[in-house]
Amino acid sequence: MLSEASILELGSPRQLQLLENLRTHCPAFVPALLVSSRAELWGEEGAGPPEAFFDEVERMLHDAVEASSREPAALIGLARFMSVVRDSPRDAEALYREASTRALELLEESWAGLIEALGEQEKTDEAARIAENARGVFPQSKQISEACELAKLGR
């Protein structure tokens, strides 16, 4: 359902219907919650009061943050909403900071794993290029240093 909804025009009645059905069957499916929040904002608002409409979109975003264990993408979605719709840059700043921190942790782990995997395949030139980038961003990273040792890369 998400694949079908994703190719439809953002906020179209058919897309909104598919996403609502998906949320009903899978209320903690983060990708659907994130797409739904954007689609709802782009679709025509319901007949109810605007504040109730925005509260529902915000609830979806908070659900996405919780269901994802505070993944960067969900945090960014909520941060954008807080900044643009709620005009709350202070709340948005905190969410963006958390997303940045979590994304960097993920990047560090990913680069360490990639360096190790490349080293295991004796792709040392590529491992060395990745290691150089990783050390530039994470100069004190024990994880990157250990990965380089495992890949048999010199400093």
Short mmCIF file of C-alpha atoms in Angstrom, two decimals:
data_model
loop_
_atom_site.label_atom_id
_atom_site.label_comp_id
_atom_site.label_asym_id
_atom_site.label_seq_id
_atom_site.Cartn_x
_atom_site.Cartn_y
_atom_site.Cartn_z
CA MET A 1 0.00 0.00 0.00
CA LEU A 2 2.83 2.39 0.81
CA SER A 3 4.44 1.80 -2.58
CA GLU A 4 1.17 2.53 -4.33
CA ALA A 5 0.51 5.61 -2.19
CA SER A 6 4.04 6.93 -2.74
CA ILE A 7 3.62 7.20 -6.50
CA LEU A 8 0.38 9.17 -6.26
CA GLU A 9 0.14 12.94 -6.19
CA LEU A 10 0.99 14.24 -2.71
CA GLY A 11 -2.21 14.93 -0.80
CA SER A 12 -4.53 13.48 -3.45
CA PRO A 13 -7.75 11.92 -2.14
CA ARG A 14 -6.67 8.44 -3.29
CA GLN A 15 -3.27 8.79 -1.59
CA LEU A 16 -4.87 9.99 1.63
CA GLN A 17 -7.30 7.07 1.54
CA LEU A 18 -4.53 4.50 1.03
CA LEU A 19 -2.43 6.00 3.80
CA GLU A 20 -5.34 6.10 6.24
CA ASN A 21 -6.03 2.44 5.50
CA LEU A 22 -2.37 1.62 6.04
CA ARG A 23 -2.26 3.52 9.34
CA THR A 24 -5.38 1.66 10.48
CA HIS A 25 -3.76 -1.71 9.82
CA CYS A 26 -0.20 -0.75 10.85
CA PRO A 27 -0.39 2.20 13.26
CA ALA A 28 3.32 2.05 14.17
CA PHE A 29 4.67 1.78 10.61
CA VAL A 30 7.02 4.76 10.61
CA PRO A 31 7.36 5.28 6.83
CA ALA A 32 3.58 5.44 6.50
CA LEU A 33 3.31 7.92 9.36
CA LEU A 34 5.94 10.19 7.80
CA VAL A 35 4.38 10.09 4.33
CA SER A 36 0.92 10.54 5.85
CA SER A 37 1.91 13.65 7.74
CA ARG A 38 3.25 15.28 4.56
CA ALA A 39 0.28 14.14 2.50
CA GLU A 40 -2.18 15.49 5.05
CA LEU A 41 -0.48 18.88 4.99
CA TRP A 42 -0.58 18.99 1.19
CA GLY A 43 -4.15 17.69 0.92
CA GLU A 44 -7.29 19.68 1.45
CA GLU A 45 -7.96 20.34 5.11
CA GLY A 46 -11.07 18.75 6.54
CA ALA A 47 -14.14 20.70 7.51
CA GLY A 48 -13.04 20.83 11.16
CA PRO A 49 -11.06 23.57 12.85
CA PRO A 50 -7.50 24.05 11.54
CA GLU A 51 -5.99 23.54 15.00
CA ALA A 52 -7.55 20.06 15.26
CA PHE A 53 -6.17 19.23 11.82
CA PHE A 54 -2.66 20.34 12.79
CA ASP A 55 -2.93 18.49 16.11
CA GLU A 56 -3.66 15.27 14.19
CA VAL A 57 -0.65 15.75 11.90
CA GLU A 58 1.55 16.50 14.90
CA ARG A 59 0.25 13.36 16.66
CA MET A 60 1.26 11.29 13.60
CA LEU A 61 4.75 12.75 13.73
CA HIS A 62 5.11 12.11 17.46
CA ASP A 63 3.92 8.53 16.84
CA ALA A 64 6.59 8.16 14.15
CA VAL A 65 9.29 9.44 16.51
CA GLU A 66 8.24 7.04 19.25
CA ALA A 67 7.70 4.01 16.97
CA SER A 68 11.10 4.53 15.35
CA SER A 69 12.94 4.83 18.66
CA ARG A 70 13.75 8.41 17.69
CA GLU A 71 15.31 7.74 14.27
CA PRO A 72 16.84 10.79 12.57
CA ALA A 73 14.29 10.83 9.72
CA ALA A 74 11.35 10.87 12.14
CA LEU A 75 12.98 13.55 14.30
CA ILE A 76 13.58 15.70 11.21
CA GLY A 77 9.96 15.32 10.13
CA LEU A 78 8.75 16.51 13.51
CA ALA A 79 11.35 19.30 13.60
CA ARG A 80 10.18 20.65 10.23
CA PHE A 81 6.59 20.60 11.42
CA MET A 82 7.49 22.41 14.64
CA SER A 83 9.45 25.01 12.71
CA VAL A 84 7.11 25.63 9.79
CA VAL A 85 3.62 24.88 11.11
CA ARG A 86 3.96 25.56 14.82
CA ASP A 87 6.45 28.42 14.40
CA SER A 88 8.49 26.97 17.24
CA PRO A 89 12.16 27.25 16.29
CA ARG A 90 13.30 26.39 19.83
CA ASP A 91 11.51 23.02 19.72
CA ALA A 92 12.71 22.47 16.16
CA GLU A 93 16.30 23.23 17.16
CA ALA A 94 16.27 20.59 19.90
CA LEU A 95 14.84 18.00 17.52
CA TYR A 96 17.32 18.86 14.76
CA ARG A 97 20.20 18.61 17.25
CA GLU A 98 19.06 15.18 18.38
CA ALA A 99 18.63 14.05 14.76
CA SER A 100 22.12 15.29 13.91
CA THR A 101 23.68 13.47 16.84
CA ARG A 102 21.88 10.23 16.04
CA ALA A 103 22.73 10.50 12.34
CA LEU A 104 26.42 11.03 13.14
CA GLU A 105 26.43 7.97 15.40
CA LEU A 106 24.91 5.96 12.58
CA LEU A 107 27.41 7.33 10.07
CA GLU A 108 30.35 6.50 12.33
CA GLU A 109 29.14 2.92 12.77
CA SER A 110 28.42 2.57 9.07
CA TRP A 111 31.85 3.85 8.01
CA ALA A 112 33.58 1.58 10.52
CA GLY A 113 31.69 -1.41 9.18
CA LEU A 114 32.42 -0.44 5.59
CA ILE A 115 36.14 -0.05 6.29
CA GLU A 116 36.20 -3.51 7.88
CA ALA A 117 34.22 -5.11 5.03
CA LEU A 118 36.49 -3.53 2.41
CA GLY A 119 39.56 -4.65 4.33
CA GLU A 120 38.27 -8.23 4.48
CA GLN A 121 37.97 -8.15 0.70
CA GLU A 122 41.47 -6.65 0.37
CA LYS A 123 40.05 -3.49 -1.19
CA THR A 124 42.58 -1.43 0.69
CA ASP A 125 42.59 1.60 -1.62
CA GLU A 126 38.86 2.09 -1.22
CA ALA A 127 39.05 1.34 2.51
CA ALA A 128 41.79 3.95 2.85
CA ARG A 129 39.65 6.59 1.06
CA ILE A 130 36.69 5.87 3.33
CA ALA A 131 38.99 5.90 6.39
CA GLU A 132 40.35 9.31 5.40
CA ASN A 133 36.83 10.73 5.19
CA ALA A 134 35.84 9.04 8.45
CA ARG A 135 38.89 10.35 10.30
CA GLY A 136 38.14 13.83 9.00
CA VAL A 137 34.69 13.75 10.57
CA PHE A 138 35.53 11.58 13.58
CA PRO A 139 39.22 12.24 14.38
CA GLN A 140 39.01 10.73 17.89
CA SER A 141 36.84 7.72 17.01
CA LYS A 142 37.96 4.51 18.60
CA GLN A 143 35.49 2.64 16.38
CA ILE A 144 37.09 4.02 13.19
CA SER A 145 40.60 3.33 14.51
CA GLU A 146 39.73 -0.27 15.33
CA ALA A 147 38.16 -0.74 11.90
CA CYS A 148 41.33 0.58 10.27
CA GLU A 149 43.44 -1.83 12.30
CA LEU A 150 41.23 -4.74 11.27
CA ALA A 151 41.48 -3.62 7.64
CA LYS A 152 45.27 -3.47 8.04
CA LEU A 153 45.45 0.21 7.16
CA GLY A 154 48.26 2.34 8.47
CA ARG A 155 47.54 5.69 10.07
#
